[in-house]
PDB file of C-alpha atoms in Angstrom:
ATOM      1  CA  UNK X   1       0.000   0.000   0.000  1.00  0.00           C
ATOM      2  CA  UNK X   2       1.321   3.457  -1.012  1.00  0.00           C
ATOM      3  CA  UNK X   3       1.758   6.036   1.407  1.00  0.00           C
ATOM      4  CA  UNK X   4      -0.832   8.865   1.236  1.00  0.00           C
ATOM      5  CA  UNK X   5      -0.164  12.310   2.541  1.00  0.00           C
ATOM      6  CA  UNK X   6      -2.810  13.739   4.795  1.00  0.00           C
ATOM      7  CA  UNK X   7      -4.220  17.223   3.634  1.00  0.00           C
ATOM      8  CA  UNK X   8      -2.759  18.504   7.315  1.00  0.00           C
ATOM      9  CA  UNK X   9       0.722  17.207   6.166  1.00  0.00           C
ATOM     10  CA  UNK X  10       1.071  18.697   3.222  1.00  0.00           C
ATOM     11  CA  UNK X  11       0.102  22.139   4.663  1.00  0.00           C
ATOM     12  CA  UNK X  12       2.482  21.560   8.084  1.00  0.00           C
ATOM     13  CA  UNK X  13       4.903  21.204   5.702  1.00  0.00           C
ATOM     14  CA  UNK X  14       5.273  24.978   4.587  1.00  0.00           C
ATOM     15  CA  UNK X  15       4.466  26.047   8.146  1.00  0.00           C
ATOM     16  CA  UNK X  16       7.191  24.216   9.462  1.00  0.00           C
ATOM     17  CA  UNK X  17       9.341  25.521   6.798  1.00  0.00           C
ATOM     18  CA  UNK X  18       8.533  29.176   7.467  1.00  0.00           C
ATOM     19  CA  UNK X  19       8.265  29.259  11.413  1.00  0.00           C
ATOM     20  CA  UNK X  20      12.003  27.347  10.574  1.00  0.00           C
ATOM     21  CA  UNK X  21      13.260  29.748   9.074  1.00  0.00           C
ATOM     22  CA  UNK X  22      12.257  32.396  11.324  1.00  0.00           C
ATOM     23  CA  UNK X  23      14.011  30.502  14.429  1.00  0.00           C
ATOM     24  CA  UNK X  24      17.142  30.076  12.293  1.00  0.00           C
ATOM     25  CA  UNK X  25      17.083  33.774  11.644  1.00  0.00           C
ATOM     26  CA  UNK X  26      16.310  34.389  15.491  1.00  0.00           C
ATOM     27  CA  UNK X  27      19.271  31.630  16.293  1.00  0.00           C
ATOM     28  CA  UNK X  28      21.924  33.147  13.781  1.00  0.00           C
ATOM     29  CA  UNK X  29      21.156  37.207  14.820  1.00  0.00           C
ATOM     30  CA  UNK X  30      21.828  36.350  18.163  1.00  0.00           C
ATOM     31  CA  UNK X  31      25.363  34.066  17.498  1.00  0.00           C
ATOM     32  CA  UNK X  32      26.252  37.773  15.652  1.00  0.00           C
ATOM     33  CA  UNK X  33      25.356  39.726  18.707  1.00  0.00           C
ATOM     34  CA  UNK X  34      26.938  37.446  21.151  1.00  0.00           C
ATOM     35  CA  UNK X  35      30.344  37.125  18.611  1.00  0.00           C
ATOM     36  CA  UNK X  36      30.677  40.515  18.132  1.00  0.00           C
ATOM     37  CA  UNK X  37      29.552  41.405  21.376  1.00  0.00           C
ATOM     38  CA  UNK X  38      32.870  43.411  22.385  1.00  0.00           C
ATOM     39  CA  UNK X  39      32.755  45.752  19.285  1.00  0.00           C
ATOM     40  CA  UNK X  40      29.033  46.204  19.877  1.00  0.00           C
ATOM     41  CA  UNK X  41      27.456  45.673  23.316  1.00  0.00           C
ATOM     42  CA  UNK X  42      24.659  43.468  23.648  1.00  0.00           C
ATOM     43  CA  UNK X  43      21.292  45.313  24.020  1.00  0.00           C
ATOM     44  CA  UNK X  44      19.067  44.084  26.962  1.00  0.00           C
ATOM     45  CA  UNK X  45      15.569  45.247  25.139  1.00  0.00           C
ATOM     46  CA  UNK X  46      16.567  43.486  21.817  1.00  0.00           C
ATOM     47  CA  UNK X  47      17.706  40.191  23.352  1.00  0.00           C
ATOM     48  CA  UNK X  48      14.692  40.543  25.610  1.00  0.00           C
ATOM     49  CA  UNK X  49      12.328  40.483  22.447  1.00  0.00           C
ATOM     50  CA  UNK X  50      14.278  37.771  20.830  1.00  0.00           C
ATOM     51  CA  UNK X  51      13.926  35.230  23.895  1.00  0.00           C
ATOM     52  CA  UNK X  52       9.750  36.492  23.854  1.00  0.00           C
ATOM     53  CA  UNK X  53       9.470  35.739  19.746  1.00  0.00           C
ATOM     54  CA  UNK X  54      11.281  32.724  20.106  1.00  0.00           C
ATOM     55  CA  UNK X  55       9.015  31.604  22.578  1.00  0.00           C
ATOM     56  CA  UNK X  56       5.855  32.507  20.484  1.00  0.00           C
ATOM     57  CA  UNK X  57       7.176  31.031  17.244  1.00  0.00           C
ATOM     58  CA  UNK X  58       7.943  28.014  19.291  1.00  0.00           C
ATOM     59  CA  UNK X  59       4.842  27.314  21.173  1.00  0.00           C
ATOM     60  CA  UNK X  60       2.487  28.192  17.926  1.00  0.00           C
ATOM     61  CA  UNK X  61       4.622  25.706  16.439  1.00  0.00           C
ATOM     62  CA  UNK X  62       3.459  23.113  18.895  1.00  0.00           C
ATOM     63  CA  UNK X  63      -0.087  24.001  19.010  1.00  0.00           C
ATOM     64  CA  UNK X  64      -0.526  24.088  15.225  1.00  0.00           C
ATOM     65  CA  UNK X  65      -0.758  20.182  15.702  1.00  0.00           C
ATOM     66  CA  UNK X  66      -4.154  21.609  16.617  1.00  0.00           C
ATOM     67  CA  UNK X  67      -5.252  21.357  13.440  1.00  0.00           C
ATOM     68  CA  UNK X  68      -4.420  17.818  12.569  1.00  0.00           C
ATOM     69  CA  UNK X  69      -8.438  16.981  13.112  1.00  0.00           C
ATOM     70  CA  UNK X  70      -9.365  19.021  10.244  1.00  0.00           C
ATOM     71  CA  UNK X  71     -10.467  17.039   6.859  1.00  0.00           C
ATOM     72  CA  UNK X  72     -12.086  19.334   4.416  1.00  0.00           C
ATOM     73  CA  UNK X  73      -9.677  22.082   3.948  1.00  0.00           C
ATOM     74  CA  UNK X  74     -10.920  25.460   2.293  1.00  0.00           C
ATOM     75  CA  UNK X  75      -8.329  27.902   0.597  1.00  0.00           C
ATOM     76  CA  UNK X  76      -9.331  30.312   2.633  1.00  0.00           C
ATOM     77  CA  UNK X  77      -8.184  28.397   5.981  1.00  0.00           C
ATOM     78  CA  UNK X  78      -5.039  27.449   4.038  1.00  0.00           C
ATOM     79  CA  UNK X  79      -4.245  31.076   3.182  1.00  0.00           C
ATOM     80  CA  UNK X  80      -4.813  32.564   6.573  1.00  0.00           C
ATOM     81  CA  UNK X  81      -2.579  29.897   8.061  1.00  0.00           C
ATOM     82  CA  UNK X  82       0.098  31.031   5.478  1.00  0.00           C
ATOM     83  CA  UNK X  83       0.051  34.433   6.449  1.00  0.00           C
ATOM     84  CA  UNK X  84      -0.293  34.324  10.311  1.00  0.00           C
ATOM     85  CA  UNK X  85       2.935  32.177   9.803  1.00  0.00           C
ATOM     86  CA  UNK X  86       4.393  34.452   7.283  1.00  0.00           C
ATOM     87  CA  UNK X  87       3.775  37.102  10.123  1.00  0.00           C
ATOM     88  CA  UNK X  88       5.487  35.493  12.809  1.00  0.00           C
ATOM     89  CA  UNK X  89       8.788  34.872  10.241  1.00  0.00           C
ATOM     90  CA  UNK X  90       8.498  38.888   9.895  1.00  0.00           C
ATOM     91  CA  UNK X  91       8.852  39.336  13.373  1.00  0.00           C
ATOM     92  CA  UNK X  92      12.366  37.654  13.447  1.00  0.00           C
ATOM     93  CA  UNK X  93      13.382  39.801  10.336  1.00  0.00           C
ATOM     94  CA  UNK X  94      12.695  43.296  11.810  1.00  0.00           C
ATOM     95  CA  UNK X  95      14.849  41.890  15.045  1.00  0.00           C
ATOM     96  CA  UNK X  96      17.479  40.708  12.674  1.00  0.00           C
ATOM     97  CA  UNK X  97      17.488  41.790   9.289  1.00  0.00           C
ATOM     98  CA  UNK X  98      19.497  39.951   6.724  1.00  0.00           C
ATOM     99  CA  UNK X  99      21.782  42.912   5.846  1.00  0.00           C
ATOM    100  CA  UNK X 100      22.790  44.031   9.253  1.00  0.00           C
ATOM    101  CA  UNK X 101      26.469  44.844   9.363  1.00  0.00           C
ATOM    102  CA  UNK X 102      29.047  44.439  11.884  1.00  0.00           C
ATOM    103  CA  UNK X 103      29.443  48.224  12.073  1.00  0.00           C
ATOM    104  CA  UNK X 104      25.362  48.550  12.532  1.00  0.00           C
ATOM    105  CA  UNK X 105      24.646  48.588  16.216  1.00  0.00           C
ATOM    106  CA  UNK X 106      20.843  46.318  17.106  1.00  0.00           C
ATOM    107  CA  UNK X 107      19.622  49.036  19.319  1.00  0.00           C
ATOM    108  CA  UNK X 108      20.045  51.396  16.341  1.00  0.00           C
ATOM    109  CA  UNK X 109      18.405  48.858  14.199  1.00  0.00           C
ATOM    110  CA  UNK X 110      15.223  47.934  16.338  1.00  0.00           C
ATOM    111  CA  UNK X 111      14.594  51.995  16.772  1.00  0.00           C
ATOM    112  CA  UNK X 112      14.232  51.988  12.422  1.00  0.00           C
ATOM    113  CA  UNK X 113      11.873  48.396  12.417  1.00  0.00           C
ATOM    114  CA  UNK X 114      10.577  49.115  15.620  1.00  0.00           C
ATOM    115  CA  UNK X 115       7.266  50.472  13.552  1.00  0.00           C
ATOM    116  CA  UNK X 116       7.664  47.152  11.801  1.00  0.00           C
ATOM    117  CA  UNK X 117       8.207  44.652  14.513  1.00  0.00           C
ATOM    118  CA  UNK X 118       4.397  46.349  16.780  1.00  0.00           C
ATOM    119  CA  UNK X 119       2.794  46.182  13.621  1.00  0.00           C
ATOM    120  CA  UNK X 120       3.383  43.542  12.388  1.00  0.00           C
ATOM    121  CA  UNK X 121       2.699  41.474  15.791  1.00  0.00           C
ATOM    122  CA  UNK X 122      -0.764  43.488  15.828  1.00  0.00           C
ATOM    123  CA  UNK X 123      -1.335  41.410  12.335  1.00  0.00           C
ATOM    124  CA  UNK X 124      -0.220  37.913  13.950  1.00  0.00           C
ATOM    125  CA  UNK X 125      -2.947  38.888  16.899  1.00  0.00           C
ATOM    126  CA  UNK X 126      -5.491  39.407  14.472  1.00  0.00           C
ATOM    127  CA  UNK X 127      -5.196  36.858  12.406  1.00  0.00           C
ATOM    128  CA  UNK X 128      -4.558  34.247  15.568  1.00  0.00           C
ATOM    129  CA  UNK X 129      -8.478  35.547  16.029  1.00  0.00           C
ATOM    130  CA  UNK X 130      -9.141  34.723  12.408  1.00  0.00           C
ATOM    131  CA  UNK X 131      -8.038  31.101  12.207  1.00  0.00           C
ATOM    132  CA  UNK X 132      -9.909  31.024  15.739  1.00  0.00           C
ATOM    133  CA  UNK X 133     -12.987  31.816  14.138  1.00  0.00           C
ATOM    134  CA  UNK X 134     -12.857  29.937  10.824  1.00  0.00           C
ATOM    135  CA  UNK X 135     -13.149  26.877  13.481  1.00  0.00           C
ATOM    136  CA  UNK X 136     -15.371  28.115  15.554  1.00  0.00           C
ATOM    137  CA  UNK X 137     -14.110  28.717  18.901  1.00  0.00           C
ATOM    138  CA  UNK X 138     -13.805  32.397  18.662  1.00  0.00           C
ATOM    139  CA  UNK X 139     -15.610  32.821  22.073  1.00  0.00           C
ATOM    140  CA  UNK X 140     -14.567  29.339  24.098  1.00  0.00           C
ATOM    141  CA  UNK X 141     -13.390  30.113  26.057  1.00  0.00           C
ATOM    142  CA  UNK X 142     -15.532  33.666  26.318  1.00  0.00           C
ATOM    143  CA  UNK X 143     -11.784  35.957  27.305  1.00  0.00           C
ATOM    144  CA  UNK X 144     -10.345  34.577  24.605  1.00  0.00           C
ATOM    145  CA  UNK X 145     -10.727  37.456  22.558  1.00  0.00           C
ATOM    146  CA  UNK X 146      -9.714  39.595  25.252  1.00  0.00           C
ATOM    147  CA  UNK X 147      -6.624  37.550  26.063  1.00  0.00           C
ATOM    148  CA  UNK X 148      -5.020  38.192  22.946  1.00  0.00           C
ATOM    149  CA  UNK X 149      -6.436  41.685  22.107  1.00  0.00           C
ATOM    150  CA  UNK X 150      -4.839  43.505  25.104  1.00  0.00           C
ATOM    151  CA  UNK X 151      -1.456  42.091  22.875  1.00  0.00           C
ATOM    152  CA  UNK X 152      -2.767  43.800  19.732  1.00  0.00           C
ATOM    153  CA  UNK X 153      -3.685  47.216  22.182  1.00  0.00           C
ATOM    154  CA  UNK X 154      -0.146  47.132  23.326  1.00  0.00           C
ATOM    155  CA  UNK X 155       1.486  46.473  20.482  1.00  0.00           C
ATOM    156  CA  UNK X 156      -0.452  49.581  18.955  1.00  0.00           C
ATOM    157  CA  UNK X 157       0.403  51.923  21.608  1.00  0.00           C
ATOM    158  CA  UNK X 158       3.669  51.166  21.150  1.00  0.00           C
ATOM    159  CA  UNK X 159       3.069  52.388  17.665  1.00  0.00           C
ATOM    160  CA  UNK X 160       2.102  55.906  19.191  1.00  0.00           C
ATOM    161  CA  UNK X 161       4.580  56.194  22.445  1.00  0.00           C
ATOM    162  CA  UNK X 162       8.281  55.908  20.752  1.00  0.00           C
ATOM    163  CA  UNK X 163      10.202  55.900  23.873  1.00  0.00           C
ATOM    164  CA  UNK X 164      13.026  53.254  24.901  1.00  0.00           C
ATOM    165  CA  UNK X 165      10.999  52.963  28.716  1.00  0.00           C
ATOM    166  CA  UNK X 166       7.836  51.448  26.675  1.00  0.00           C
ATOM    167  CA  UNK X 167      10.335  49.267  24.113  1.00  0.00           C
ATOM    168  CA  UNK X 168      11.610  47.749  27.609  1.00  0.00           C
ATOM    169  CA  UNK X 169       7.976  47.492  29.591  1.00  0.00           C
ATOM    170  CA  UNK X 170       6.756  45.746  26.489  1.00  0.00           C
ATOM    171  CA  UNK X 171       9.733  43.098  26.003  1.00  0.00           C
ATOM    172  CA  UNK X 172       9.764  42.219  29.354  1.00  0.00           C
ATOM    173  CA  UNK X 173       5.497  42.165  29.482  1.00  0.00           C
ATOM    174  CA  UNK X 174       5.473  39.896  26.515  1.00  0.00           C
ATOM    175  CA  UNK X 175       8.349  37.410  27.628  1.00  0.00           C
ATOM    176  CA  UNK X 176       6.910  36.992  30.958  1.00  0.00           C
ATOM    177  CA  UNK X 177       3.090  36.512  30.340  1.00  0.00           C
ATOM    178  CA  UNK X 178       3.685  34.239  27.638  1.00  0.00           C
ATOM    179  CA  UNK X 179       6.148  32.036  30.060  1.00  0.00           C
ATOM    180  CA  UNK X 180       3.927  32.404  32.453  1.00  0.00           C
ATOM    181  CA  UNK X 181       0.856  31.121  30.104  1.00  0.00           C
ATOM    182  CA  UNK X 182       2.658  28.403  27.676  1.00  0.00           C
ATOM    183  CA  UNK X 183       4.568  26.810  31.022  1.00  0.00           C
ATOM    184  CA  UNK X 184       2.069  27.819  34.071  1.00  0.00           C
ATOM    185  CA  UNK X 185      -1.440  28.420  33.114  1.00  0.00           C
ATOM    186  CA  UNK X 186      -1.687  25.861  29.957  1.00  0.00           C
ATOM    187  CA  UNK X 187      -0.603  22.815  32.238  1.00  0.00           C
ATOM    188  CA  UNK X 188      -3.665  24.120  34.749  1.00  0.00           C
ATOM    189  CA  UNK X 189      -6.097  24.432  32.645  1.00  0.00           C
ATOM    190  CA  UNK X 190      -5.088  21.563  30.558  1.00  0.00           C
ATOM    191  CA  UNK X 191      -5.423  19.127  33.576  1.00  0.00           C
ATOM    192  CA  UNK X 192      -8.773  20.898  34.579  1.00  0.00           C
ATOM    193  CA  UNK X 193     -10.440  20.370  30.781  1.00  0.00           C
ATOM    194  CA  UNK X 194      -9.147  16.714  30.548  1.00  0.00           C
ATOM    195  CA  UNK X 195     -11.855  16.331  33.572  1.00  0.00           C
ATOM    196  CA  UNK X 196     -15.084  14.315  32.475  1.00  0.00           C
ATOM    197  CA  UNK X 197     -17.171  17.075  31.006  1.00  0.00           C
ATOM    198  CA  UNK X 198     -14.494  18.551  29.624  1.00  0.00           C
ATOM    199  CA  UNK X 199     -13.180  18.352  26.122  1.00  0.00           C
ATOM    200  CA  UNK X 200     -11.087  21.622  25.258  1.00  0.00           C
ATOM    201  CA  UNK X 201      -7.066  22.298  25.770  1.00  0.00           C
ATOM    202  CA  UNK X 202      -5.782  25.494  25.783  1.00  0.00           C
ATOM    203  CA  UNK X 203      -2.875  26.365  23.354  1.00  0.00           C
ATOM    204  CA  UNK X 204      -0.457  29.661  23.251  1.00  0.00           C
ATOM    205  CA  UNK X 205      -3.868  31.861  22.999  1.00  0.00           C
ATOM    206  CA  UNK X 206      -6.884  29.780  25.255  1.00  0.00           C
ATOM    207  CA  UNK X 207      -8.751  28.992  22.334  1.00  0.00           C
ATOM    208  CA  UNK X 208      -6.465  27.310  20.082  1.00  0.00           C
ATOM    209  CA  UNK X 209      -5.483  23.650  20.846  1.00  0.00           C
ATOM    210  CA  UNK X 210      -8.646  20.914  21.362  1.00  0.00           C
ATOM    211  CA  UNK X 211      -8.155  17.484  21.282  1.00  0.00           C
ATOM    212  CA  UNK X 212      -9.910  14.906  19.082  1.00  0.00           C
ATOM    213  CA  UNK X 213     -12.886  14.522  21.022  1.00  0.00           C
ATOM    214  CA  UNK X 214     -13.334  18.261  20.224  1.00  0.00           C
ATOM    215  CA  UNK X 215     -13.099  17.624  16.664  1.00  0.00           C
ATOM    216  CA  UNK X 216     -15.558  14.701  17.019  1.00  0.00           C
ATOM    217  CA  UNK X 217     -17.840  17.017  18.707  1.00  0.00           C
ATOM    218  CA  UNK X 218     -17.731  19.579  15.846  1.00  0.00           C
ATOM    219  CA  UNK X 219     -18.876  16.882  13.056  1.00  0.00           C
ATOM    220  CA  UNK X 220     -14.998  16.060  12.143  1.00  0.00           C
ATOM    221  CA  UNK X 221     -12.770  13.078  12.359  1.00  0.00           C
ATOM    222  CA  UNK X 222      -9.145  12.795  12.880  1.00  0.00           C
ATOM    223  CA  UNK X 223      -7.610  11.790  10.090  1.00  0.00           C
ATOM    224  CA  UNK X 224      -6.602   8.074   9.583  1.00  0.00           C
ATOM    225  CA  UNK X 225      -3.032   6.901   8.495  1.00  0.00           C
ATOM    226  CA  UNK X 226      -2.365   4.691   5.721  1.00  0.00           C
ATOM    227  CA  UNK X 227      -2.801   1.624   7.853  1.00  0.00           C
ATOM    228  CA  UNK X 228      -6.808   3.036   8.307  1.00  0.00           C
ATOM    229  CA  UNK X 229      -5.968   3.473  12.006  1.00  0.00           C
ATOM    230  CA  UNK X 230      -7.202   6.832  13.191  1.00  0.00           C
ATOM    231  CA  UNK X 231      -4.365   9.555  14.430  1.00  0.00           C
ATOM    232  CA  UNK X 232      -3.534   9.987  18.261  1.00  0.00           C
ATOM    233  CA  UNK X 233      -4.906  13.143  19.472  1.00  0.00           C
ATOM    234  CA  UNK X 234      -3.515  16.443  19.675  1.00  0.00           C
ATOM    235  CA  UNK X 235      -0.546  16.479  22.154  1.00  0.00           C
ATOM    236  CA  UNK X 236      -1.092  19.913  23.031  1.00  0.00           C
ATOM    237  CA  UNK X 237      -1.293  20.147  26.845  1.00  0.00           C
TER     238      UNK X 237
END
């Protein structure tokens, strides 16, 4: 028997690909920083945002087994997928562009993409909500929504106050809440929905990561593997 490709392998695929590269990029920028660390001291705010988008790339990694459950795939999910990953690659590349020189200084270089870097994480907030709602869990949990919006409110005022103070209140605010959720929060409420009665786990944002019973629930099935036996649930927990 031939082996056949599941519609959620093909599309991981690219994903993993993209949110690749994007670590590499993080990984790399910060061997530069440390190697040439003498000729140009190592910034606390920018290393501070690298650990936090590490983390985020990382952990949405993870959870994007999520999505293993779905069978009938629409363009449209596959193209907001795309982007929201294409968005999180961007972060990485406004942290560490691909031309930055030995003589350029990062502290230097995140003040010129620092318009780039809160925008563009407004656009992976908002589309985390869209892929949310395209499977239909935009209000289970019901603070959801607010969860990840006071990310996207941030972000924007960050847009609008242009001082260093805010650069480092934001780093720091985004490194630890995430830690705090992904390694913290997740494992509690992950233990308290895997009660009887309960059939949702949380991912990096609450909504994101349900197990196969929750696909079962929703009219889908997970898919099968070659042998016809049907894939173990998500592992996200």
């Amino acid at each position: 028997m031939q082996n056949q490709m599941s519609s959620f392998e093909f599309i991981s695929i690219l994903i993993s690909i993209i949110i690749g590269l994007g670590v590499t990029n993080l990984l790399a920028g910060t061997g530069r920083a440390f190697y040439r660390r003498k000729q140009n001291p190592i910034d606390e705010i920018h290393i501070v945002f690298t650990a936090a988008t590490l983390l985020v790339l990382v952990l949405n990694w993870w959870v994007m087994f999520s999505w293993n459950t779905e069978v009938n795939w629409s363009f449209e999910e596959f193209l907001v997928l795309i982007v929201w990953t294409i968005s999180l690659y961007m972060l990485t590349i406004f942290l560490y562009p691909p031309d930055l020189s030995e003589a350029e200084e990062h502290r230097d270089r995140f003040q010129r993409n620092r318009t780039g870097y809160y925008s563009t994480f407004i656009a992976v907030c908002l589309l985390d909500v869209a892929q949310t709602g395209i499977r239909g869990d935009l209000f289970h949990p019901v603070w959801y929504v607010p969860f990840v919006g006071q990310y996207a409110v941030l972000a924007g005022s960050g847009l609008v106050v242009r001082r260093r103070g805010y650069d480092r209140f934001f780093a720091w605010y985004q490194l630890i809440t995430v830690s705090v959720w992904s390694l913290v929060v997740r494992r509690y409420l992950g233990a308290t929905r895997r009660q009887p009665g309960n059939r949702n786990e949380p991912g990096i944002f609450p909504a994101r990561c349900s197990g196969a019973s929750g696909a079962y629930d929703r009219g889908r099935r997970p898919p099968a593997t070659t042998s016809g036996v049907p894939r173990s649930p998500s592992p996200c927990r």
